[in-house]
Short mmCIF file of C-alpha atoms in Angstrom, two decimals:
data_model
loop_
_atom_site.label_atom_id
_atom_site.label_comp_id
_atom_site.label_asym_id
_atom_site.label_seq_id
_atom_site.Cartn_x
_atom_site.Cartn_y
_atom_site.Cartn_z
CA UNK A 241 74.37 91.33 143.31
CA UNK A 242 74.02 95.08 144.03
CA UNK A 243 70.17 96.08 145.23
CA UNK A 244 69.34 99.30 142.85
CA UNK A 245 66.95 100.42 145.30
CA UNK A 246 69.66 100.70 148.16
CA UNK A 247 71.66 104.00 147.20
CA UNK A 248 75.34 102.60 146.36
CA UNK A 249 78.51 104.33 144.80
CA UNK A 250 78.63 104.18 140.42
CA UNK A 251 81.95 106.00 140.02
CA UNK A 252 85.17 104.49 140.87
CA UNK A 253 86.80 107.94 141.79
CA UNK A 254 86.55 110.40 144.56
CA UNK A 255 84.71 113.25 144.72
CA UNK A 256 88.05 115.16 145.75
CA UNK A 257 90.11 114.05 142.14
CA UNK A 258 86.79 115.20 140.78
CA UNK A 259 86.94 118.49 141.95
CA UNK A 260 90.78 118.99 140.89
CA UNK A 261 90.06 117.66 137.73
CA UNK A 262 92.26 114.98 137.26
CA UNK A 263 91.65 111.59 135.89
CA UNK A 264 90.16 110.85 132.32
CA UNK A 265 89.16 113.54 130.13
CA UNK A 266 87.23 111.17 128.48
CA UNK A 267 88.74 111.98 124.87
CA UNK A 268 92.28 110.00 124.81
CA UNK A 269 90.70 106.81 123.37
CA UNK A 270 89.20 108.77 120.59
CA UNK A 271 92.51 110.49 119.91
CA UNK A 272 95.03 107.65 120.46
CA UNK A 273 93.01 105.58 117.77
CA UNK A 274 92.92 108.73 115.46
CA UNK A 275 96.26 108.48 115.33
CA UNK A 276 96.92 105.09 114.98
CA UNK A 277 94.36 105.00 112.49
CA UNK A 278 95.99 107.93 110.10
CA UNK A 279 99.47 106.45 110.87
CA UNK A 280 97.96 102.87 109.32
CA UNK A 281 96.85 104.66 106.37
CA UNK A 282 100.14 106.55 105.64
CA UNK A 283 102.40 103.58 105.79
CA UNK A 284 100.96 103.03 102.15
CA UNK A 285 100.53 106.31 100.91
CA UNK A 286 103.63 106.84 101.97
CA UNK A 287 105.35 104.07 100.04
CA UNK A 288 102.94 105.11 97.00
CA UNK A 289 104.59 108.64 97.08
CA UNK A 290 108.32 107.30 97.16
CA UNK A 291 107.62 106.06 94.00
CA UNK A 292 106.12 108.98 92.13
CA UNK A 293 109.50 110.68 93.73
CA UNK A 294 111.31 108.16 91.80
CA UNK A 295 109.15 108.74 89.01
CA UNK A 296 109.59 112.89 89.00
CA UNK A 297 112.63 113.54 89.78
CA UNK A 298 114.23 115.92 88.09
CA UNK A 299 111.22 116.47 86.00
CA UNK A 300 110.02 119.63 84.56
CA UNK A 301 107.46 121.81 85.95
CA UNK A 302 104.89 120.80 82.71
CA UNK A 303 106.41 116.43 83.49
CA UNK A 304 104.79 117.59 86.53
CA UNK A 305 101.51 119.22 85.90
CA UNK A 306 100.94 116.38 83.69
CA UNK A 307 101.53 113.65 86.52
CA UNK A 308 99.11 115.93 88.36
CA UNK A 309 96.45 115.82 86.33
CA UNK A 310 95.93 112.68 86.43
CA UNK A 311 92.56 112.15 88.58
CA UNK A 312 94.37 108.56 90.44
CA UNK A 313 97.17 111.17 90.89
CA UNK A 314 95.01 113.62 92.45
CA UNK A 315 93.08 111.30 94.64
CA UNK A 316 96.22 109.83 96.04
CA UNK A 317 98.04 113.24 96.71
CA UNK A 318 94.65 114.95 98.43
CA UNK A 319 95.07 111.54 100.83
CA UNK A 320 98.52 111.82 101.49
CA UNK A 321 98.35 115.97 102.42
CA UNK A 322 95.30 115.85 104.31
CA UNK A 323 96.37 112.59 106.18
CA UNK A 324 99.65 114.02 106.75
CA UNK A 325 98.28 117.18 108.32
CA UNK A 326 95.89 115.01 110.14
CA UNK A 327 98.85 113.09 111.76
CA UNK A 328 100.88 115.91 112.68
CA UNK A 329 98.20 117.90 113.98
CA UNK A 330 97.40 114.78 116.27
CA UNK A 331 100.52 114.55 117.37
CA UNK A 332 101.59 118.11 118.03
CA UNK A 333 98.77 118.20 120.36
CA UNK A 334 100.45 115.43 122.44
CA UNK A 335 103.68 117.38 122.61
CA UNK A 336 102.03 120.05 123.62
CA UNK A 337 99.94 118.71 126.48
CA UNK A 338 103.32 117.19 127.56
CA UNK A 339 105.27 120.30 127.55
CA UNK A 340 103.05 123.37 127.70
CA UNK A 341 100.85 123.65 131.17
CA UNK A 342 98.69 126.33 132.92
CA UNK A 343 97.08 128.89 131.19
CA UNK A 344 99.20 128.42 127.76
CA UNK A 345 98.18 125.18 126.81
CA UNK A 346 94.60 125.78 125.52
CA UNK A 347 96.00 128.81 123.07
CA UNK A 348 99.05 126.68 122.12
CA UNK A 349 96.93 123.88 121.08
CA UNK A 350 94.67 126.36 118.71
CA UNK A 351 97.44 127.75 117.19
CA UNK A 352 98.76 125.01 116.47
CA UNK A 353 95.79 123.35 114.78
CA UNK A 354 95.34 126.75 113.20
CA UNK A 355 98.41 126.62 111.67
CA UNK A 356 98.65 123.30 110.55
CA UNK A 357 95.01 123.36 109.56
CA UNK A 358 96.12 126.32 107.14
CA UNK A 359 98.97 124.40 106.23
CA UNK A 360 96.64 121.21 105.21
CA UNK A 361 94.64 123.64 103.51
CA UNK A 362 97.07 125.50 101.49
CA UNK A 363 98.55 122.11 100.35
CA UNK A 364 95.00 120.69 99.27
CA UNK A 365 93.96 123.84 97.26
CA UNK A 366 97.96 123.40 95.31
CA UNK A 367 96.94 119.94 94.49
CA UNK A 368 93.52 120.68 93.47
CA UNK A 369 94.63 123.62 91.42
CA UNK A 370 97.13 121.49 89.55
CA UNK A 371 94.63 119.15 89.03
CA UNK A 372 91.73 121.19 87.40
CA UNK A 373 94.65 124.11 85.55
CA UNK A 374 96.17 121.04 84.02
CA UNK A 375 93.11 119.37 82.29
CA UNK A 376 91.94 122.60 81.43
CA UNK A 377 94.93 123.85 79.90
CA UNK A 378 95.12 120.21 78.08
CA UNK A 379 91.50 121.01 76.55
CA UNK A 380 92.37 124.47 74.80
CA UNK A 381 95.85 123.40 73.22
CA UNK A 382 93.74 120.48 71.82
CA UNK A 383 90.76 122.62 70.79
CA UNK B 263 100.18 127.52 141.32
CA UNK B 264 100.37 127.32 137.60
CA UNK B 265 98.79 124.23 137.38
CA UNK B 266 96.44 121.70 139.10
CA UNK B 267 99.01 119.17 139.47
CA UNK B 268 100.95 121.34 142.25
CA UNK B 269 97.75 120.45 144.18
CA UNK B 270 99.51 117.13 144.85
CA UNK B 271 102.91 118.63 145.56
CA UNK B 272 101.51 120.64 148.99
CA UNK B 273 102.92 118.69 152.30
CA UNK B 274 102.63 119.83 155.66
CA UNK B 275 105.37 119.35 158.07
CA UNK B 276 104.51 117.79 161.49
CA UNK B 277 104.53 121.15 162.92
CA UNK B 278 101.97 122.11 160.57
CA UNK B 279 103.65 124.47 158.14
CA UNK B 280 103.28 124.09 154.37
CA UNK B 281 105.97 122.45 152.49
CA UNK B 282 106.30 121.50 148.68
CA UNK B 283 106.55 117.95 148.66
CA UNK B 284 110.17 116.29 146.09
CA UNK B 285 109.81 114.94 142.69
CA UNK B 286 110.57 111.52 142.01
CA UNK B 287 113.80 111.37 140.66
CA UNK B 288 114.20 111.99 136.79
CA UNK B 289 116.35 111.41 133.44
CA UNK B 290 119.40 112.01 135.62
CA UNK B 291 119.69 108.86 138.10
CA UNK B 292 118.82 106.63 134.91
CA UNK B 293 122.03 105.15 132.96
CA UNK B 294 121.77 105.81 129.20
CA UNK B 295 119.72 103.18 127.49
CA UNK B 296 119.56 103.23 123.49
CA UNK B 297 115.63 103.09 123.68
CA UNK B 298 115.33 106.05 125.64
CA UNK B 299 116.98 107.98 122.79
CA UNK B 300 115.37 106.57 120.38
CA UNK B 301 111.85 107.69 121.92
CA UNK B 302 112.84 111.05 121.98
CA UNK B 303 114.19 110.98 118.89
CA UNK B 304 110.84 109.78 117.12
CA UNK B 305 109.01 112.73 118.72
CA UNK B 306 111.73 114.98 117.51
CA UNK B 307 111.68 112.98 113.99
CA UNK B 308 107.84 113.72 113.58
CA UNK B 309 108.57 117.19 114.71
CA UNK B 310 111.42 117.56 111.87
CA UNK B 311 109.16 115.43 109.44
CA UNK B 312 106.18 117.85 109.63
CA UNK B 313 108.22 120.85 109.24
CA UNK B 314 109.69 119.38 106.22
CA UNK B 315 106.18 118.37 104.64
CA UNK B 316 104.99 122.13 105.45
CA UNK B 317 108.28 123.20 103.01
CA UNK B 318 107.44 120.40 101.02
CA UNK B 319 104.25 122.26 99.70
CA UNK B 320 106.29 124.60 98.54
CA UNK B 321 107.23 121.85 95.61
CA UNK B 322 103.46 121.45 94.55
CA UNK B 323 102.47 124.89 95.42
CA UNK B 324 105.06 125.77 92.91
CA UNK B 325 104.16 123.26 90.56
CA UNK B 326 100.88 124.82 90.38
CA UNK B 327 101.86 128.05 89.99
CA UNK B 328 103.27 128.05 86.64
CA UNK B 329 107.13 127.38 85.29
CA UNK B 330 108.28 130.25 86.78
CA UNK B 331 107.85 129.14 90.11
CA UNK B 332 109.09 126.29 89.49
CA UNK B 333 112.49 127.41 88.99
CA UNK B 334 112.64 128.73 91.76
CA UNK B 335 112.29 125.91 93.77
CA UNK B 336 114.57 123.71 91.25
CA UNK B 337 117.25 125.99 92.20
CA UNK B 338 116.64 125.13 95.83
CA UNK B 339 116.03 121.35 95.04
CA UNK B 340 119.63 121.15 93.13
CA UNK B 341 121.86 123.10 95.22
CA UNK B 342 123.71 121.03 97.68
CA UNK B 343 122.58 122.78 100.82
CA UNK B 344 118.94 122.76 99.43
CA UNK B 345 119.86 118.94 99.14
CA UNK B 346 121.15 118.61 102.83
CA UNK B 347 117.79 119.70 104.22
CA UNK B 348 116.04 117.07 101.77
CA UNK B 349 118.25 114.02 103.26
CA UNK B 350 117.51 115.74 106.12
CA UNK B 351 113.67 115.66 105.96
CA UNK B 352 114.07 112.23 104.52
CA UNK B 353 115.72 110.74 107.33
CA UNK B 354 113.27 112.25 109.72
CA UNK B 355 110.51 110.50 107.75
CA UNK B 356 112.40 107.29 107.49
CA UNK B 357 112.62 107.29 111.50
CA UNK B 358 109.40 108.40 112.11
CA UNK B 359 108.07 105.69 109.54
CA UNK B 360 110.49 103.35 111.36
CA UNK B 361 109.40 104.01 114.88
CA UNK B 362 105.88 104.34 113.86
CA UNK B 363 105.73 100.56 113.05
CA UNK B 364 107.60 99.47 116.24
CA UNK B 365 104.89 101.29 117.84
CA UNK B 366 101.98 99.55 115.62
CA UNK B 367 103.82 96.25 116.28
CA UNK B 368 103.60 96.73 120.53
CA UNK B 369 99.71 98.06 120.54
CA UNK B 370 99.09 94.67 118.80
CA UNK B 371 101.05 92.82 121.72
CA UNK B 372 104.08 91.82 120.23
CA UNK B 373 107.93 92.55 120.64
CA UNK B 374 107.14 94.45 123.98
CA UNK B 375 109.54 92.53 126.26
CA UNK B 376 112.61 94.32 127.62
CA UNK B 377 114.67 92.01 125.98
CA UNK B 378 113.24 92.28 123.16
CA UNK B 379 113.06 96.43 122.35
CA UNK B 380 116.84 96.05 123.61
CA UNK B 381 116.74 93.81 120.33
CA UNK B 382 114.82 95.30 118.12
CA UNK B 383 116.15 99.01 118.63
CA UNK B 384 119.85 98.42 117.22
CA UNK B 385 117.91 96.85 114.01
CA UNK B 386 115.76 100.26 113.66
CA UNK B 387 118.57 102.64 113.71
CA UNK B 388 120.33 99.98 110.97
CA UNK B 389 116.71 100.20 109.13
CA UNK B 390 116.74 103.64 108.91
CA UNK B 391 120.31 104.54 108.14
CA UNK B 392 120.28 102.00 105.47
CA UNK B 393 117.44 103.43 103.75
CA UNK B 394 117.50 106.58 104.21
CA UNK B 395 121.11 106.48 102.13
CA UNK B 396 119.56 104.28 99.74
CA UNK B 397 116.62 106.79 99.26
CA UNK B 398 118.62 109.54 98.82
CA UNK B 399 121.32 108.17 96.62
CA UNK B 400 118.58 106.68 94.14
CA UNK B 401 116.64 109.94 94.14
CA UNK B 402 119.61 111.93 93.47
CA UNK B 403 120.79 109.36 90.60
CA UNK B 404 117.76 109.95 88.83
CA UNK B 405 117.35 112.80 88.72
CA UNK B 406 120.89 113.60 87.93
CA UNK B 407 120.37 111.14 84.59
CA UNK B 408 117.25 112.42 83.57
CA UNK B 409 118.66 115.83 83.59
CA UNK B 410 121.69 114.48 81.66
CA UNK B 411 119.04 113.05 79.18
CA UNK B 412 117.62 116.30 78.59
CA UNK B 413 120.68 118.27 77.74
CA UNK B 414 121.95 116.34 75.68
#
């Protein structure tokens, strides 16, 4: 149709929106499928941990370092916290580019993902730790 | 101007003076629908729902830690205000859980009529009352057993 050598306009948007910087940022798809795609993968992680609830509650603290030792146990927890943090850290930023505008909404969003990021991180090292203390534990009363 | 946005809002008057231009009308001139509510109330759910989980580390932080620890959070975990804020968390899960699948089910094109979120919401709130007690009661009973089991 269009003749490549005639000069002819690509971009479906003004050079004025350009310069106010409005339109597409060019990341949302990335981040609306991010979140779709976590929230996919909690729905059974989610269900998996109601059931170890059931299972522990009311246990005692060595019930539960022995239910977290167990590497299935493990592999299923590290999912669930980093997945979790994932999420919320996805959708926190939303929130905030709702709510928070100007000049406070680039620190607000780094903050936040530094606190939940420490959050995720704190959480992964506690399942970890139970995970290696317990089998190690396990190996000197036996030896 | 705080942000880019109030680019937009700049009018002139016909005798050329700057004016800020009006808002569309907001939340006010709409009459309360249940879906509006319950949109807000998912944000607020995964809000409530995260700040549980961050507590919630405190459980396998503790766990971790050693016995003594522990204890500490069992007292917290079977005192009835400790308990409250559990429900709590649970029900903000439950709802955020609930409202995350409605959402799933309208990206994939379905149940996205008007008629049919006016439908679907009264069965959410239902959904997530419903289990929500049911979670919460059956936690509670067995943990309340197996403690019974062990002193005895």
């Amino acid at each position: 149709m269009s003749n490549p050598k005639k000069p002819h306009v690509t971009v479906m948007r003004s050079q004025l929106s350009r310069a106010r910087g409005l339109g597409s940022g060019q990341a949302g798809v990335g981040h609306w499928w991010a979140e779709r795609a976590s929230a996919v993968a909690l729905v059974p992680l989610s269900g998996w941990f109601v059931i170890q609830v059931f299972r522990l509650a009311g246990a005692s603290q060595p019930e539960v370092a022995k239910w977290g030792a167990r590497p299935l146990n493990t592999t299923m927890m590290l999912s669930l916290v980093i997945l979790t943090f994932y999420h919320t850290q996805l959708g926190l930023q939303v929130i905030i580019d709702d709510y928070v505008h100007g000049k406070a909404h680039l620190p607000a969003g780094l903050l936040m993902k530094g606190i939940v990021f420490l959050l995720g991180l704190f959480g992964t090292v506690s399942v970890l730790k139970l995970a290696l203390a317990g089998s190690s534990r396990g190996r000197i009363a036996a030896g | 101007m705080q942000d880019v946005r109030d680019a937009l809002y700049v009018g002139q008057r016909s005798d050329g003076t700057l004016t800020r231009r009006p808002m569309s009308p907001h939340l006010q001139v709409y009459r309360f629908r249940l879906s509006m509510f319950l949109s807000i109330a998912n944000r607020a759910a995964g809000v409530a729902a995260a700040g549980g989980s961050a507590l919630g580390l405190c459980w396998i932080s503790a766990a971790a830690k050693g016995p003594k620890s522990f204890s500490k959070v069992q007292k917290v975990t079977g005192n009835p205000l400790g308990q409250m804020l559990l429900a709590g968390w649970a029900l903000a899960l439950v709802y955020h859980f609930v409202a995350g699948i409605r959402h799933l089910v309208w990206d994939s094109g379905y149940r996205f009529s008007k008629k049919e979120i006016n439908e679907d919401g009264p069965v959410a709130v239902g959904v997530t009352v419903g289990t929500t007690l049911a979670l919460v009661a059956g936690i509670l009973g067995v943990a309340i057993c197996r403690s019974r089991k062990k002193a005895s």
